[in-house]
Amino acid sequence: MIQIIAIVLLLVLGKLAYDYFVKGSGSPLPGGRYSQPMPRRKPQPQRGGNLIDISDTWVDTSNMPYRSREYPLNNKEFAIYNLLRELIDTKQHIICPKIRMSDLVAVNPQDDKYTEYTSRLRERSVDLAIFNPADLKLQLVISVESGDDQRTKQIKDQYREKALRSAHIPLLKLNPRDLDTESLKEDLSRAGLTLNP
């Protein structure tokens, strides 16, 4: 054991002597620096050039399995969309389908669970959103519902509803099976939308 300590001690003393006699003049300055400047590293060439795309490494991009969706809305959502187009003055309002929640709702960046809240918003979308065409201000969110929704969808819908309420975004839930046009007109007017005469 003493031999190992002696070897380590000799190595340290050898390094100190090398630094003292070879690299410096022997007169250290305050702070442990020598009077002669230490040699500097050669400047490294600046990194740059083309961005390397590694997407082919992870998936085969030569034959991707994507196809165009024929219709972005299902039959129930499309029926509600068409009804809204008949009722609402489309010169005063834009009806947009399938908008991501993260495009409508912002998370306070100071929140402790910012990442979790943001990822939950990215996973969800709203069925229809109505905007003012002049400034694209969100006026109303429409949720198309049916009585036979799966439990998982119901939980996601509850989260979406709570998030919209928290952001003070008006939400109107519609079920195509029991839709009353006159009642819908009243709800749309209450939301501040201009209706067709």
PDB file of C-alpha atoms in Angstrom:
ATOM      1  CA  MET A   1       0.000   0.000   0.000  1.00  0.00           C
ATOM      2  CA  ILE A   2       2.827   2.376   0.877  1.00  0.00           C
ATOM      3  CA  GLN A   3       4.424   1.598  -2.471  1.00  0.00           C
ATOM      4  CA  ILE A   4       1.287   2.714  -4.351  1.00  0.00           C
ATOM      5  CA  ILE A   5       1.134   5.946  -2.371  1.00  0.00           C
ATOM      6  CA  ALA A   6       4.818   6.559  -3.084  1.00  0.00           C
ATOM      7  CA  ILE A   7       4.292   5.996  -6.836  1.00  0.00           C
ATOM      8  CA  VAL A   8       1.330   8.398  -6.950  1.00  0.00           C
ATOM      9  CA  LEU A   9       3.328  10.966  -4.962  1.00  0.00           C
ATOM     10  CA  LEU A  10       6.284  10.641  -7.372  1.00  0.00           C
ATOM     11  CA  LEU A  11       3.951  11.102 -10.356  1.00  0.00           C
ATOM     12  CA  VAL A  12       2.471  14.253  -8.874  1.00  0.00           C
ATOM     13  CA  LEU A  13       5.911  15.675  -8.018  1.00  0.00           C
ATOM     14  CA  GLY A  14       7.157  14.777 -11.512  1.00  0.00           C
ATOM     15  CA  LYS A  15       4.245  16.616 -13.094  1.00  0.00           C
ATOM     16  CA  LEU A  16       4.856  19.675 -10.919  1.00  0.00           C
ATOM     17  CA  ALA A  17       8.567  19.679 -11.845  1.00  0.00           C
ATOM     18  CA  TYR A  18       7.741  19.299 -15.537  1.00  0.00           C
ATOM     19  CA  ASP A  19       5.300  22.208 -15.390  1.00  0.00           C
ATOM     20  CA  TYR A  20       7.819  24.303 -13.453  1.00  0.00           C
ATOM     21  CA  PHE A  21      10.902  23.757 -15.639  1.00  0.00           C
ATOM     22  CA  VAL A  22       9.446  23.109 -19.088  1.00  0.00           C
ATOM     23  CA  LYS A  23       6.339  25.242 -19.313  1.00  0.00           C
ATOM     24  CA  GLY A  24       7.124  28.112 -16.986  1.00  0.00           C
ATOM     25  CA  SER A  25      10.022  30.314 -15.970  1.00  0.00           C
ATOM     26  CA  GLY A  26       9.944  29.090 -12.448  1.00  0.00           C
ATOM     27  CA  SER A  27       8.396  32.207 -10.974  1.00  0.00           C
ATOM     28  CA  PRO A  28       4.715  31.593 -10.440  1.00  0.00           C
ATOM     29  CA  LEU A  29       2.432  34.597 -10.352  1.00  0.00           C
ATOM     30  CA  PRO A  30      -0.437  35.005  -7.918  1.00  0.00           C
ATOM     31  CA  GLY A  31      -3.187  32.579  -8.701  1.00  0.00           C
ATOM     32  CA  GLY A  32      -0.750  29.811  -9.683  1.00  0.00           C
ATOM     33  CA  ARG A  33       0.050  31.200 -13.145  1.00  0.00           C
ATOM     34  CA  TYR A  34       3.565  31.400 -14.538  1.00  0.00           C
ATOM     35  CA  SER A  35       5.188  34.549 -15.877  1.00  0.00           C
ATOM     36  CA  GLN A  36       5.441  33.059 -19.360  1.00  0.00           C
ATOM     37  CA  PRO A  37       2.097  32.456 -20.986  1.00  0.00           C
ATOM     38  CA  MET A  38       1.022  28.876 -21.386  1.00  0.00           C
ATOM     39  CA  PRO A  39       0.672  27.756 -24.979  1.00  0.00           C
ATOM     40  CA  ARG A  40      -2.865  28.137 -26.255  1.00  0.00           C
ATOM     41  CA  ARG A  41      -4.865  25.493 -27.989  1.00  0.00           C
ATOM     42  CA  LYS A  42      -5.084  25.677 -31.714  1.00  0.00           C
ATOM     43  CA  PRO A  43      -8.329  27.311 -32.733  1.00  0.00           C
ATOM     44  CA  GLN A  44     -10.878  24.735 -33.734  1.00  0.00           C
ATOM     45  CA  PRO A  45     -12.493  25.172 -37.125  1.00  0.00           C
ATOM     46  CA  GLN A  46     -16.016  26.473 -36.857  1.00  0.00           C
ATOM     47  CA  ARG A  47     -18.647  23.860 -37.203  1.00  0.00           C
ATOM     48  CA  GLY A  48     -21.137  24.415 -39.902  1.00  0.00           C
ATOM     49  CA  GLY A  49     -22.176  22.987 -43.166  1.00  0.00           C
ATOM     50  CA  ASN A  50     -25.234  21.085 -44.130  1.00  0.00           C
ATOM     51  CA  LEU A  51     -27.758  19.741 -41.696  1.00  0.00           C
ATOM     52  CA  ILE A  52     -27.674  15.965 -41.520  1.00  0.00           C
ATOM     53  CA  ASP A  53     -31.099  14.387 -41.981  1.00  0.00           C
ATOM     54  CA  ILE A  54     -31.216  11.103 -40.088  1.00  0.00           C
ATOM     55  CA  SER A  55     -34.896  10.436 -40.784  1.00  0.00           C
ATOM     56  CA  ASP A  56     -34.024   7.609 -43.194  1.00  0.00           C
ATOM     57  CA  THR A  57     -32.078   5.983 -40.384  1.00  0.00           C
ATOM     58  CA  TRP A  58     -35.143   5.608 -38.181  1.00  0.00           C
ATOM     59  CA  VAL A  59     -37.853   4.891 -40.747  1.00  0.00           C
ATOM     60  CA  ASP A  60     -37.906   3.941 -44.385  1.00  0.00           C
ATOM     61  CA  THR A  61     -38.866   7.181 -46.115  1.00  0.00           C
ATOM     62  CA  SER A  62     -38.686   5.735 -49.601  1.00  0.00           C
ATOM     63  CA  ASN A  63     -42.005   3.900 -49.196  1.00  0.00           C
ATOM     64  CA  MET A  64     -44.017   5.609 -46.471  1.00  0.00           C
ATOM     65  CA  PRO A  65     -47.418   4.169 -45.471  1.00  0.00           C
ATOM     66  CA  TYR A  66     -49.318   7.474 -45.606  1.00  0.00           C
ATOM     67  CA  ARG A  67     -52.401   8.180 -47.660  1.00  0.00           C
ATOM     68  CA  SER A  68     -54.635  11.188 -47.979  1.00  0.00           C
ATOM     69  CA  ARG A  69     -57.754  11.123 -45.833  1.00  0.00           C
ATOM     70  CA  GLU A  70     -60.752  11.394 -48.076  1.00  0.00           C
ATOM     71  CA  TYR A  71     -62.682  13.448 -45.513  1.00  0.00           C
ATOM     72  CA  PRO A  72     -61.305  15.038 -42.328  1.00  0.00           C
ATOM     73  CA  LEU A  73     -64.688  14.798 -40.573  1.00  0.00           C
ATOM     74  CA  ASN A  74     -66.834  11.781 -39.814  1.00  0.00           C
ATOM     75  CA  ASN A  75     -70.508  11.756 -40.899  1.00  0.00           C
ATOM     76  CA  LYS A  76     -71.846  13.275 -37.652  1.00  0.00           C
ATOM     77  CA  GLU A  77     -69.258  16.046 -37.616  1.00  0.00           C
ATOM     78  CA  PHE A  78     -69.853  16.767 -41.305  1.00  0.00           C
ATOM     79  CA  ALA A  79     -73.620  17.007 -40.729  1.00  0.00           C
ATOM     80  CA  ILE A  80     -73.063  19.556 -37.932  1.00  0.00           C
ATOM     81  CA  TYR A  81     -70.548  21.442 -40.102  1.00  0.00           C
ATOM     82  CA  ASN A  82     -73.080  21.740 -42.943  1.00  0.00           C
ATOM     83  CA  LEU A  83     -75.835  22.824 -40.561  1.00  0.00           C
ATOM     84  CA  LEU A  84     -73.573  25.528 -39.103  1.00  0.00           C
ATOM     85  CA  ARG A  85     -72.743  26.754 -42.608  1.00  0.00           C
ATOM     86  CA  GLU A  86     -76.486  27.143 -43.268  1.00  0.00           C
ATOM     87  CA  LEU A  87     -77.152  28.974 -39.991  1.00  0.00           C
ATOM     88  CA  ILE A  88     -74.067  31.171 -39.567  1.00  0.00           C
ATOM     89  CA  ASP A  89     -73.150  34.135 -41.742  1.00  0.00           C
ATOM     90  CA  THR A  90     -69.932  32.771 -43.279  1.00  0.00           C
ATOM     91  CA  LYS A  91     -68.837  36.263 -44.306  1.00  0.00           C
ATOM     92  CA  GLN A  92     -68.641  37.133 -40.608  1.00  0.00           C
ATOM     93  CA  HIS A  93     -67.299  33.808 -39.312  1.00  0.00           C
ATOM     94  CA  ILE A  94     -64.958  31.015 -40.410  1.00  0.00           C
ATOM     95  CA  ILE A  95     -65.752  27.414 -39.428  1.00  0.00           C
ATOM     96  CA  CYS A  96     -62.595  25.299 -39.107  1.00  0.00           C
ATOM     97  CA  PRO A  97     -62.571  21.544 -38.505  1.00  0.00           C
ATOM     98  CA  LYS A  98     -60.142  19.573 -36.364  1.00  0.00           C
ATOM     99  CA  ILE A  99     -58.004  22.232 -34.698  1.00  0.00           C
ATOM    100  CA  ARG A 100     -55.395  21.059 -32.191  1.00  0.00           C
ATOM    101  CA  MET A 101     -56.028  22.190 -28.634  1.00  0.00           C
ATOM    102  CA  SER A 102     -52.431  23.407 -28.382  1.00  0.00           C
ATOM    103  CA  ASP A 103     -53.223  25.890 -31.171  1.00  0.00           C
ATOM    104  CA  LEU A 104     -56.121  27.320 -29.157  1.00  0.00           C
ATOM    105  CA  VAL A 105     -54.995  27.087 -25.530  1.00  0.00           C
ATOM    106  CA  ALA A 106     -51.694  28.301 -24.070  1.00  0.00           C
ATOM    107  CA  VAL A 107     -50.088  26.924 -20.911  1.00  0.00           C
ATOM    108  CA  ASN A 108     -48.473  29.240 -18.381  1.00  0.00           C
ATOM    109  CA  PRO A 109     -44.721  28.601 -18.861  1.00  0.00           C
ATOM    110  CA  GLN A 110     -44.132  29.199 -15.132  1.00  0.00           C
ATOM    111  CA  ASP A 111     -46.347  26.250 -14.161  1.00  0.00           C
ATOM    112  CA  ASP A 112     -44.562  23.340 -12.474  1.00  0.00           C
ATOM    113  CA  LYS A 113     -46.236  20.823 -14.809  1.00  0.00           C
ATOM    114  CA  TYR A 114     -45.871  22.852 -18.012  1.00  0.00           C
ATOM    115  CA  THR A 115     -44.579  19.926 -20.088  1.00  0.00           C
ATOM    116  CA  GLU A 116     -47.354  17.573 -18.976  1.00  0.00           C
ATOM    117  CA  TYR A 117     -50.120  20.087 -19.661  1.00  0.00           C
ATOM    118  CA  THR A 118     -48.630  20.988 -23.048  1.00  0.00           C
ATOM    119  CA  SER A 119     -48.346  17.359 -24.158  1.00  0.00           C
ATOM    120  CA  ARG A 120     -51.950  16.684 -23.153  1.00  0.00           C
ATOM    121  CA  LEU A 121     -53.072  19.613 -25.309  1.00  0.00           C
ATOM    122  CA  ARG A 122     -51.053  18.336 -28.278  1.00  0.00           C
ATOM    123  CA  GLU A 123     -52.844  14.983 -28.055  1.00  0.00           C
ATOM    124  CA  ARG A 124     -56.305  16.521 -28.350  1.00  0.00           C
ATOM    125  CA  SER A 125     -58.257  18.459 -30.938  1.00  0.00           C
ATOM    126  CA  VAL A 126     -61.616  20.164 -31.128  1.00  0.00           C
ATOM    127  CA  ASP A 127     -64.207  19.035 -33.668  1.00  0.00           C
ATOM    128  CA  LEU A 128     -65.071  22.498 -34.983  1.00  0.00           C
ATOM    129  CA  ALA A 129     -63.887  25.991 -34.122  1.00  0.00           C
ATOM    130  CA  ILE A 130     -65.475  29.243 -35.242  1.00  0.00           C
ATOM    131  CA  PHE A 131     -63.247  32.286 -35.793  1.00  0.00           C
ATOM    132  CA  ASN A 132     -63.698  35.933 -36.704  1.00  0.00           C
ATOM    133  CA  PRO A 133     -62.151  36.270 -40.205  1.00  0.00           C
ATOM    134  CA  ALA A 134     -60.889  39.815 -39.585  1.00  0.00           C
ATOM    135  CA  ASP A 135     -58.476  38.911 -36.777  1.00  0.00           C
ATOM    136  CA  LEU A 136     -58.896  35.102 -36.457  1.00  0.00           C
ATOM    137  CA  LYS A 137     -60.057  35.500 -32.875  1.00  0.00           C
ATOM    138  CA  LEU A 138     -61.639  32.325 -31.568  1.00  0.00           C
ATOM    139  CA  GLN A 139     -65.351  32.813 -30.936  1.00  0.00           C
ATOM    140  CA  LEU A 140     -66.727  29.353 -30.208  1.00  0.00           C
ATOM    141  CA  VAL A 141     -65.696  25.704 -30.027  1.00  0.00           C
ATOM    142  CA  ILE A 142     -68.156  23.015 -31.102  1.00  0.00           C
ATOM    143  CA  SER A 143     -67.933  19.492 -29.717  1.00  0.00           C
ATOM    144  CA  VAL A 144     -69.881  16.861 -31.659  1.00  0.00           C
ATOM    145  CA  GLU A 145     -71.072  14.159 -29.302  1.00  0.00           C
ATOM    146  CA  SER A 146     -73.062  10.989 -29.417  1.00  0.00           C
ATOM    147  CA  GLY A 147     -74.540   8.941 -26.603  1.00  0.00           C
ATOM    148  CA  ASP A 148     -72.493   5.848 -27.462  1.00  0.00           C
ATOM    149  CA  ASP A 149     -69.015   7.379 -27.080  1.00  0.00           C
ATOM    150  CA  GLN A 150     -66.436   5.068 -25.566  1.00  0.00           C
ATOM    151  CA  ARG A 151     -65.308   5.637 -21.991  1.00  0.00           C
ATOM    152  CA  THR A 152     -61.801   6.683 -23.121  1.00  0.00           C
ATOM    153  CA  LYS A 153     -63.235   9.335 -25.430  1.00  0.00           C
ATOM    154  CA  GLN A 154     -65.506  10.570 -22.659  1.00  0.00           C
ATOM    155  CA  ILE A 155     -62.485  11.045 -20.354  1.00  0.00           C
ATOM    156  CA  LYS A 156     -60.612  12.931 -23.103  1.00  0.00           C
ATOM    157  CA  ASP A 157     -63.709  15.054 -23.737  1.00  0.00           C
ATOM    158  CA  GLN A 158     -63.947  15.907 -20.027  1.00  0.00           C
ATOM    159  CA  TYR A 159     -60.336  17.031 -19.994  1.00  0.00           C
ATOM    160  CA  ARG A 160     -60.873  19.088 -23.153  1.00  0.00           C
ATOM    161  CA  GLU A 161     -63.964  20.703 -21.624  1.00  0.00           C
ATOM    162  CA  LYS A 162     -62.124  21.604 -18.401  1.00  0.00           C
ATOM    163  CA  ALA A 163     -59.165  23.034 -20.336  1.00  0.00           C
ATOM    164  CA  LEU A 164     -61.433  25.199 -22.511  1.00  0.00           C
ATOM    165  CA  ARG A 165     -63.365  26.404 -19.467  1.00  0.00           C
ATOM    166  CA  SER A 166     -60.081  27.239 -17.712  1.00  0.00           C
ATOM    167  CA  ALA A 167     -58.984  29.285 -20.754  1.00  0.00           C
ATOM    168  CA  HIS A 168     -62.413  31.030 -20.876  1.00  0.00           C
ATOM    169  CA  ILE A 169     -63.190  29.648 -24.333  1.00  0.00           C
ATOM    170  CA  PRO A 170     -66.907  29.074 -24.964  1.00  0.00           C
ATOM    171  CA  LEU A 171     -67.857  25.486 -25.784  1.00  0.00           C
ATOM    172  CA  LEU A 172     -71.078  24.232 -27.341  1.00  0.00           C
ATOM    173  CA  LYS A 173     -71.742  20.487 -27.212  1.00  0.00           C
ATOM    174  CA  LEU A 174     -74.011  19.155 -29.955  1.00  0.00           C
ATOM    175  CA  ASN A 175     -75.465  15.710 -30.496  1.00  0.00           C
ATOM    176  CA  PRO A 176     -76.785  15.221 -34.052  1.00  0.00           C
ATOM    177  CA  ARG A 177     -79.402  12.727 -32.855  1.00  0.00           C
ATOM    178  CA  ASP A 178     -81.332  15.182 -30.728  1.00  0.00           C
ATOM    179  CA  LEU A 179     -80.538  18.496 -32.367  1.00  0.00           C
ATOM    180  CA  ASP A 180     -83.145  21.243 -32.285  1.00  0.00           C
ATOM    181  CA  THR A 181     -82.358  23.900 -34.907  1.00  0.00           C
ATOM    182  CA  GLU A 182     -84.198  26.718 -33.095  1.00  0.00           C
ATOM    183  CA  SER A 183     -82.406  25.974 -29.846  1.00  0.00           C
ATOM    184  CA  LEU A 184     -79.095  25.854 -31.739  1.00  0.00           C
ATOM    185  CA  LYS A 185     -79.799  29.277 -33.272  1.00  0.00           C
ATOM    186  CA  GLU A 186     -80.366  30.703 -29.791  1.00  0.00           C
ATOM    187  CA  ASP A 187     -77.102  29.158 -28.526  1.00  0.00           C
ATOM    188  CA  LEU A 188     -75.162  30.558 -31.489  1.00  0.00           C
ATOM    189  CA  SER A 189     -76.679  34.024 -31.007  1.00  0.00           C
ATOM    190  CA  ARG A 190     -75.822  33.931 -27.296  1.00  0.00           C
ATOM    191  CA  ALA A 191     -72.231  33.130 -28.281  1.00  0.00           C
ATOM    192  CA  GLY A 192     -72.191  36.373 -30.295  1.00  0.00           C
ATOM    193  CA  LEU A 193     -72.324  34.849 -33.766  1.00  0.00           C
ATOM    194  CA  THR A 194     -74.146  36.512 -36.657  1.00  0.00           C
ATOM    195  CA  LEU A 195     -76.804  34.261 -38.143  1.00  0.00           C
ATOM    196  CA  ASN A 196     -78.114  34.147 -41.694  1.00  0.00           C
ATOM    197  CA  PRO A 197     -81.518  35.848 -42.116  1.00  0.00           C
TER     198      PRO A 197
END
